[in-house]
Each structure stands twice: as C-alpha cells, then as structure tokens.
CSV table of C-alpha atoms in Angstrom, one decimal:
chain,number,residue,atom,x,y,z
A,1,UNK,CA,12.9,13.0,-168.3
A,2,UNK,CA,16.5,12.1,-167.9
A,3,UNK,CA,18.1,10.0,-165.2
A,4,UNK,CA,19.5,11.3,-162.0
A,5,UNK,CA,23.1,11.7,-161.3
A,6,UNK,CA,24.6,9.5,-158.6
A,7,UNK,CA,25.5,11.2,-155.3
A,8,UNK,CA,28.8,10.6,-153.7
A,9,UNK,CA,29.1,7.1,-152.3
A,10,UNK,CA,27.6,5.5,-155.4
A,11,UNK,CA,23.9,5.8,-154.2
A,12,UNK,CA,21.4,7.5,-156.6
A,13,UNK,CA,20.7,11.0,-155.6
A,14,UNK,CA,17.0,10.3,-154.8
A,15,UNK,CA,18.0,7.3,-152.5
A,16,UNK,CA,20.7,9.4,-150.7
A,17,UNK,CA,18.1,12.1,-150.2
A,18,UNK,CA,15.6,9.7,-148.7
A,19,UNK,CA,18.3,8.4,-146.4
A,20,UNK,CA,19.0,11.9,-145.1
A,21,UNK,CA,21.3,13.4,-147.7
A,22,UNK,CA,21.3,17.2,-147.9
A,23,UNK,CA,23.2,19.7,-150.2
A,24,UNK,CA,24.9,17.1,-152.5
A,25,UNK,CA,21.6,15.8,-153.7
A,26,UNK,CA,20.8,16.3,-157.4
A,27,UNK,CA,17.5,17.3,-158.9
A,28,UNK,CA,16.5,15.7,-162.2
A,29,UNK,CA,15.7,17.8,-165.2
A,30,UNK,CA,12.0,19.1,-165.0
A,31,UNK,CA,9.7,17.7,-167.7
A,32,UNK,CA,9.5,19.8,-170.9
A,33,UNK,CA,5.8,20.5,-170.9
A,34,UNK,CA,5.7,24.0,-172.3
A,35,UNK,CA,7.7,26.3,-174.6
A,36,UNK,CA,8.1,29.3,-172.1
A,37,UNK,CA,10.3,27.3,-169.7
A,38,UNK,CA,12.5,25.7,-172.3
A,39,UNK,CA,15.3,28.2,-171.8
A,40,UNK,CA,15.3,27.5,-168.0
A,41,UNK,CA,15.9,23.8,-168.8
A,42,UNK,CA,18.6,24.1,-171.4
A,43,UNK,CA,21.4,24.3,-168.9
A,44,UNK,CA,20.0,21.5,-166.8
A,45,UNK,CA,21.8,18.5,-168.6
A,46,UNK,CA,21.6,15.5,-166.4
A,47,UNK,CA,20.7,17.4,-163.3
A,48,UNK,CA,21.6,20.4,-161.1
A,49,UNK,CA,23.1,20.3,-157.6
A,50,UNK,CA,20.9,22.1,-155.1
A,51,UNK,CA,23.5,24.4,-153.4
A,52,UNK,CA,21.1,26.4,-151.3
A,53,UNK,CA,19.7,23.5,-149.3
A,54,UNK,CA,21.3,23.2,-145.7
A,55,UNK,CA,22.9,20.1,-144.6
A,56,UNK,CA,20.2,19.5,-142.0
A,57,UNK,CA,17.4,19.5,-144.6
A,58,UNK,CA,15.3,16.3,-144.7
A,59,UNK,CA,14.1,14.5,-147.8
A,60,UNK,CA,10.7,16.1,-147.3
A,61,UNK,CA,12.2,19.7,-147.2
A,62,UNK,CA,14.1,19.0,-150.4
A,63,UNK,CA,11.0,17.5,-152.1
A,64,UNK,CA,8.9,20.5,-151.0
A,65,UNK,CA,11.5,22.9,-152.3
A,66,UNK,CA,11.7,21.1,-155.6
A,67,UNK,CA,7.9,21.2,-156.1
A,68,UNK,CA,7.8,24.8,-155.3
A,69,UNK,CA,10.6,25.6,-157.7
A,70,UNK,CA,9.1,23.6,-160.5
A,71,UNK,CA,5.7,25.4,-160.1
A,72,UNK,CA,7.5,28.8,-160.0
A,73,UNK,CA,9.3,27.8,-163.2
A,74,UNK,CA,6.1,27.2,-164.9
A,75,UNK,CA,5.1,30.8,-164.5
A,76,UNK,CA,1.4,30.2,-163.7
A,77,UNK,CA,-0.4,32.0,-160.9
A,78,UNK,CA,-3.4,29.6,-160.4
A,79,UNK,CA,-4.7,26.3,-161.5
A,80,UNK,CA,-7.9,24.1,-160.9
A,81,UNK,CA,-7.7,21.5,-158.3
A,82,UNK,CA,-6.2,18.2,-159.4
A,83,UNK,CA,-8.9,15.7,-160.6
A,84,UNK,CA,-11.7,18.4,-160.9
A,85,UNK,CA,-13.6,18.7,-164.1
A,86,UNK,CA,-11.8,22.0,-164.9
A,87,UNK,CA,-8.5,20.2,-164.6
A,88,UNK,CA,-9.7,17.4,-166.8
A,89,UNK,CA,-10.5,19.9,-169.5
A,90,UNK,CA,-6.8,21.2,-169.5
A,91,UNK,CA,-4.6,20.2,-172.4
A,92,UNK,CA,-1.8,17.8,-171.6
A,93,UNK,CA,0.8,20.5,-172.4
A,94,UNK,CA,-0.9,23.1,-170.3
A,95,UNK,CA,1.5,24.2,-167.5
A,96,UNK,CA,-1.5,24.5,-165.1
A,97,UNK,CA,-2.2,20.8,-165.4
A,98,UNK,CA,1.3,20.0,-164.3
A,99,UNK,CA,1.2,22.6,-161.5
A,100,UNK,CA,-2.1,21.1,-160.2
A,101,UNK,CA,-0.5,17.5,-160.3
A,102,UNK,CA,2.6,18.7,-158.4
A,103,UNK,CA,0.4,20.4,-155.8
A,104,UNK,CA,-1.6,17.2,-155.3
A,105,UNK,CA,1.4,15.1,-155.1
A,106,UNK,CA,3.1,17.3,-152.5
A,107,UNK,CA,-0.3,17.4,-150.4
A,108,UNK,CA,-0.3,13.6,-150.6
A,109,UNK,CA,3.3,13.2,-149.6
A,110,UNK,CA,2.8,15.6,-146.6
A,111,UNK,CA,-0.4,13.7,-145.5
A,112,UNK,CA,1.4,10.3,-145.7
A,113,UNK,CA,4.4,11.6,-143.9
A,114,UNK,CA,2.2,12.9,-141.1
A,115,UNK,CA,0.3,9.6,-141.0
A,116,UNK,CA,3.6,7.7,-140.6
A,117,UNK,CA,4.8,10.0,-138.0
A,118,UNK,CA,1.6,9.6,-136.0
A,119,UNK,CA,1.8,5.8,-136.3
A,120,UNK,CA,5.4,5.9,-135.1
A,121,UNK,CA,4.4,8.1,-132.2
A,122,UNK,CA,1.5,5.8,-131.3
A,123,UNK,CA,3.9,2.8,-131.1
A,124,UNK,CA,6.7,4.6,-129.3
A,125,UNK,CA,5.1,7.4,-127.1
A,126,UNK,CA,1.3,6.8,-126.7
A,127,UNK,CA,1.0,9.6,-124.2
A,128,UNK,CA,2.3,12.2,-126.6
A,129,UNK,CA,0.3,10.5,-129.5
A,130,UNK,CA,-2.9,11.0,-127.4
A,131,UNK,CA,-2.0,14.6,-126.6
A,132,UNK,CA,-1.5,15.5,-130.2
A,133,UNK,CA,-4.6,13.7,-131.6
A,134,UNK,CA,-6.8,15.3,-129.0
A,135,UNK,CA,-5.2,18.8,-129.1
A,136,UNK,CA,-7.9,20.3,-131.4
A,137,UNK,CA,-10.7,18.9,-129.4
A,138,UNK,CA,-9.1,20.2,-126.2
A,139,UNK,CA,-8.6,23.6,-127.6
A,140,UNK,CA,-12.3,23.7,-128.9
A,141,UNK,CA,-13.6,22.6,-125.4
A,142,UNK,CA,-11.5,25.3,-123.8
A,143,UNK,CA,-13.0,28.0,-126.0
A,144,UNK,CA,-16.5,26.5,-125.4
A,145,UNK,CA,-16.1,26.1,-121.7
A,146,UNK,CA,-18.6,28.8,-120.6
A,147,UNK,CA,-21.2,27.5,-123.0
A,148,UNK,CA,-20.8,24.0,-122.0
A,149,UNK,CA,-20.9,25.0,-118.3
A,150,UNK,CA,-24.2,26.8,-118.9
A,151,UNK,CA,-25.8,23.7,-120.3
A,152,UNK,CA,-27.9,21.4,-118.1
A,153,UNK,CA,-26.4,17.9,-117.6
A,154,UNK,CA,-28.4,14.9,-118.4
A,155,UNK,CA,-29.0,14.3,-114.6
A,156,UNK,CA,-30.4,17.9,-114.3
A,157,UNK,CA,-32.7,17.3,-117.2
A,158,UNK,CA,-33.9,14.0,-115.8
A,159,UNK,CA,-34.5,15.6,-112.4
A,160,UNK,CA,-36.5,18.5,-113.9
A,161,UNK,CA,-38.6,16.1,-115.9
A,162,UNK,CA,-39.4,13.9,-112.9
A,163,UNK,CA,-40.3,17.0,-110.8
A,164,UNK,CA,-42.5,18.3,-113.5
A,165,UNK,CA,-44.5,14.9,-113.4
A,166,UNK,CA,-44.4,14.5,-109.6
A,167,UNK,CA,-45.4,17.9,-108.3
A,168,UNK,CA,-46.3,18.2,-104.6
A,169,UNK,CA,-50.0,18.4,-103.9
A,170,UNK,CA,-51.4,21.9,-104.3
A,171,UNK,CA,-53.5,23.5,-101.7
A,172,UNK,CA,-57.0,24.2,-103.0
A,173,UNK,CA,-58.5,27.6,-102.1
A,174,UNK,CA,-61.9,29.1,-103.2
A,175,UNK,CA,-61.7,32.7,-104.0
A,176,UNK,CA,-64.5,35.1,-102.9
A,177,UNK,CA,-66.7,36.1,-105.8
A,178,UNK,CA,-65.9,33.1,-107.8
A,179,UNK,CA,-67.9,29.8,-108.1
A,180,UNK,CA,-67.0,27.0,-105.6
A,181,UNK,CA,-64.0,24.8,-106.6
A,182,UNK,CA,-64.6,21.1,-107.4
A,183,UNK,CA,-62.4,18.8,-105.3
A,184,UNK,CA,-60.5,16.4,-107.7
A,185,UNK,CA,-61.2,12.7,-107.0
A,186,UNK,CA,-64.3,13.5,-104.9
A,187,UNK,CA,-67.3,13.9,-107.1
A,188,UNK,CA,-70.0,16.2,-105.7
A,189,UNK,CA,-67.7,17.9,-103.1
A,190,UNK,CA,-66.9,21.6,-103.6
A,191,UNK,CA,-64.9,24.2,-101.7
A,192,UNK,CA,-66.4,27.6,-101.0
A,193,UNK,CA,-64.4,30.6,-99.7
A,194,UNK,CA,-63.2,29.9,-96.1
A,195,UNK,CA,-62.7,26.2,-96.6
A,196,UNK,CA,-59.3,24.7,-97.5
A,197,UNK,CA,-58.4,21.2,-98.7
A,198,UNK,CA,-55.4,19.5,-100.3
A,199,UNK,CA,-56.0,17.9,-103.7
C-alpha cells in the first residue's frame, strides 16, 4: 500500500480527517488483493481526493464511506464472518477475506466510537447518559406494562401464603344422613346433626 498524500496545511490526510477535515482528505490506494479490481486501482496513484464528501462530514463518516466503497470495489455479495472457521479457510487473496476484515474493522470502530461517546456523556451530562442507557429497558417496560401490572407483588404473594397457613376457624356442622363428625383436639367427642361447634 502506498503512503497518503498530505492535505493542505502540511498534515497527513488521515490526521487532518481525524481532526475534522472533510472534502480535501485523500484516500490511500486500496490494497491489490485480486485481479478483477486491478483496473479500478490503476488510476489511483498516490491517492484520490474524495470530492463527494460534504464539508461537515466527520472522520467516522469518511471512514464508513471508504469501507463501503472498498467492499463495493471487491465485487463480492457475501462473505463469512471475520474470525469464523469459514473465514479462516479462505485464501489470502480471496476478496471475501478482505471484505470480512473491513466489515469487522468498521463494526469495531463504530462500537469504540459509541463507547467513547457514552463515556464523555457520563462525565459531562450524567442525566442524559442515564436516559440513553436505560432507554431500551424503559421501552421494554412500557410494552410489558399490562403484563407486569397483572402480576402479583412480593407482598401480595406473602400475604396469600400467610392467609393460607392461618385460616380462620371453620364452623363444624354435622350433616343429616352422614356419620357424626369428630371434633379436632377433643378425642371421643362427636357432633351429630343439630349440634354446632367451632374447631
């Protein structure tokens, strides 16, 4: 891979891009990993200026655009996930291996950028940070509100259990046509129809 051209101001193009540069940033020549894309790279020379990138584009926007452009130039529609056994079986010059690597790098870059953004937010605006990190849980709770409201609380479960174990005494009654009812705790005492007692 060849070096990058310097952007105006004497800074390397990549550094200027990281510092917020936009359309004057150059993109280095893509690595020559397969024959079909060789004609696309013939005119690259030391690098090409990205003219379609707006001035307000961030370094992340340019990086994502570059990764997408490189994958499109490879002419592949699908590839195995980076690091998977199928990816390991690909040859070193297989364009799918490079596409999977680009995809993994871009996913890592985005995850790291999000982590840094949340760290900054936590330090500078904890209320907004808390709102963002709990947004998914709040949305889920909102969708499950009727289900959650129908569930018994721990206090309700404890009360029901205590009431099941401490039932009020039952009025014993003998039924006509049935044998006498033994009175609990009073051996030898029986109730016959017409008598009533509490157990």
